[in-house]
Each structure stands twice: as C-alpha cells, then as structure tokens.
C-alpha cells in the first residue's frame, strides 16, 4: 500500500512537471509571438513573414489563412521574396484567397526574379504543367535550371527529368544522370529512385540490377513509395537478387501503405495467383479495386477480368467479395488523404525552415541586434523542423501496411 501511494505521488508529481513544462513552452511561444508582432508593427518585413508563417501553420495561434495572407502581403509590399513566394502558393492552392494560377504566377515571378530558388522552382512547375493556361517546357526548364544552380534538389531532379524524357529535343541520359546525381547527393529520394530506374533499364548505362537496388534502397529508406514498389518488383522477379515472394510482398505493403497503385495492383496479382501465399480472390479483388480507383489501367483490366471470372463461377462469392473490396477501397482512400496531407505539411515545414534560415545572415549590419535577430530565425527554423519531426512520427503509424492490416479479413 505504501508503494502504491508513493507511486501515485510520483506519477502525480511527474504530471505536474510535464504540465509545468508545457505551460512554460506555451508562455515562451506567446512571448515570441508578441516580439514578432512588435517588430512587424515597426515595419520589419522578416518578422512579418515569420508571424505570417505561424498563422499559416497554426503554430502557437489558431490557424488563420486570412491573417497569414495579410501579413505575407505586408512583407511582400516591402519586397521580401519569401513572402511573395508564399503568396503565390496561397493563390495556387486557394488558401484564404480565391484560387488563381494567374495571381500565383505573378507572385512567383516577383520572387523568382529576386533569386528566390523556391519561387523559381514553383514557377517552373506551373509552366511544366500548363496550369495558368500556358504550357511552356522551355520556360519551365529555364526556371528549374535557375533554382537548380542554387542547389534546390527538387529543381535539380526536374532538370534531370527533362533530359531523361527529351522534352526539348533528343533524350540525353548522361545529362539526366548528372542532374539526378546532384539532386540525390542533396537528399532527393525521387532522384535516387530515378537513378535506380535508369540502372534497372540500362538507360545510358549498362543494365545493372544490383546497382539499381542500391539506389532504390537509398530512396526507400526515406520512405519513397515508388522505390519501395521497385524493390518489391525486383524481389518478385528475382532481378539482381534471389527471388523472394515474402520480401516482395513486404515491400509492396510499404508502398501500398502510401497509396502506390502499382504496388496495390501487384498485391492483387499475388493474392489472385497465390504467389508465396494461398490464393485469395477477395483480397485480390480488394487490391485491384483500390488501384483501379486511382486510375491504374493494369489494375482496371485485372479487376474486370477477375470480376467476370467470379461472376461466372459463384455470384454469392462475387457479391461478398465485391462488397468487402468496396469497403476496403473507401477506407484506404480516406487513409490516403490523411497520409497525403501529412506528407505535404512535412515538406512545407521543411521549406519554411530553409526560408527562415535564408533570412538570417542577410543583414548588412554586423552588430548585436543583427546577431540576435539571426538567432531568432534559426530558432524558428528549429521549431519548424521539430513540428515536421512530430508529424513524421504520426505518419509512421499510417504509411506502412502489414500483412495483418490487409483490406479484407
């Protein structure tokens, strides 16, 4: 009994300490926001931008896109490129403002001509996709290259992709590999996956499944679903490794957990034909259904063929399997939306951190006040990264399926 009371006291004391620490952090955040507001009121564009970020993210304050937009606009009116870029993003997505690709391009261009690498990349994406009414690969590559020359990994990957696909002339695999390698060295998992793909198919190099697998693993370690699916494919077909259906299925589950439709289709195929597992038409139908919902043409064909087969054999089996498959597809679709939202927030928080760091050290003055301001920007960047880490932990519980969490039981 004494031990029990002591333990209750210990737990209560720990709870009080945690509550006190949380209150202290909340007060610290409140003080920082007050300082930001004071600096913004005095015309500090960088403080205005950082304050806007808090409203945009809902960090320390209630999320409010209108407040964020107003603060970004005040910073942009002073010529701050980072704020112009963020306004472009808000107009592109219709966050707190009417969605407008034209306005997005206007703001991106203002920031891009000042040398903002993120705006240059965003502008390239709009020209590449034709959003805003103008598809222009030449303009897209020009802006991607400007951003890439500043070490922006997504832009480096895009330049590589342009050369690989030959959007502006003949394909140039050597240049594609060169730019992919630069992006991969800067941590781009998409570029690492593309390097693996080129090794796998022998594009500009001698075909090498082992080297392909090495690149895929690098990308997969960062959670890249396309690389995870590619690893599964190599194990399924014994390319560069000994064939192993269990390993293939494991990697397909990882990719399918993030909504990779090719992996979902492959899981359907493995369940339909009993590759390493007992044949299960209901499971196969569910996986095909999920992939087909995303527009996967192979899965649509497989779904149609399996549905016709089940209907011709046993209508009761078909009805039960079809109902279960639809329920699973609906559940997975909602899950994928949540995953996509988390992934987008993580990417944007990392971008915000980089923008905050870029604001530090740009002052011509080299005095105590400037150094204190720089320290605040670095601290803000650290807080964004901490929030990104928290979301990654949340994502880790969602983005990996296991054999125990397959759609139909």
mmCIF file of N, CA and C in Angstrom, residues 75 78 121 154 159 166 189 258 282 294 297 323 331:
data_model
loop_
_atom_site.group_PDB
_atom_site.id
_atom_site.type_symbol
_atom_site.label_atom_id
_atom_site.label_comp_id
_atom_site.label_asym_id
_atom_site.label_seq_id
_atom_site.Cartn_x
_atom_site.Cartn_y
_atom_site.Cartn_z
ATOM 1 N N UNK A 75 4.609 41.996 -45.873
ATOM 2 C CA UNK A 75 6.034 41.719 -46.090
ATOM 3 C C UNK A 75 6.387 41.808 -47.568
ATOM 4 N N UNK A 78 7.041 45.136 -49.018
ATOM 5 C CA UNK A 78 8.384 45.650 -48.749
ATOM 6 C C UNK A 78 9.435 44.931 -49.589
ATOM 7 N N UNK A 121 11.485 27.386 -58.667
ATOM 8 C CA UNK A 121 11.006 26.016 -58.850
ATOM 9 C C UNK A 121 9.490 25.989 -59.024
ATOM 10 N N UNK A 154 14.758 19.604 -55.625
ATOM 11 C CA UNK A 154 13.603 19.284 -56.470
ATOM 12 C C UNK A 154 13.807 19.818 -57.879
ATOM 13 N N UNK A 159 15.338 19.051 -63.744
ATOM 14 C CA UNK A 159 16.243 19.233 -64.885
ATOM 15 C C UNK A 159 16.666 17.867 -65.415
ATOM 16 N N UNK A 166 13.525 13.960 -72.759
ATOM 17 C CA UNK A 166 13.717 14.655 -74.023
ATOM 18 C C UNK A 166 12.610 15.636 -74.346
ATOM 19 N N UNK A 189 14.945 11.847 -52.693
ATOM 20 C CA UNK A 189 14.627 10.424 -52.845
ATOM 21 C C UNK A 189 14.076 10.125 -54.236
ATOM 22 N N UNK A 258 1.257 3.872 -48.749
ATOM 23 C CA UNK A 258 1.267 5.276 -49.134
ATOM 24 C C UNK A 258 0.462 5.511 -50.408
ATOM 25 N N UNK A 282 -10.897 -12.670 -52.762
ATOM 26 C CA UNK A 282 -11.447 -11.480 -52.116
ATOM 27 C C UNK A 282 -10.360 -10.434 -51.890
ATOM 28 N N UNK A 294 -7.584 4.663 -58.394
ATOM 29 C CA UNK A 294 -6.591 5.705 -58.657
ATOM 30 C C UNK A 294 -6.275 5.828 -60.146
ATOM 31 N N UNK A 297 -4.420 1.570 -65.044
ATOM 32 C CA UNK A 297 -5.033 0.870 -66.178
ATOM 33 C C UNK A 297 -4.871 -0.648 -66.062
ATOM 34 N N UNK A 323 -18.454 -6.500 -52.107
ATOM 35 C CA UNK A 323 -18.831 -5.616 -51.005
ATOM 36 C C UNK A 323 -17.645 -5.340 -50.086
ATOM 37 N N UNK A 331 -12.145 2.869 -47.245
ATOM 38 C CA UNK A 331 -11.338 3.119 -46.049
ATOM 39 C C UNK A 331 -9.927 3.552 -46.423
#
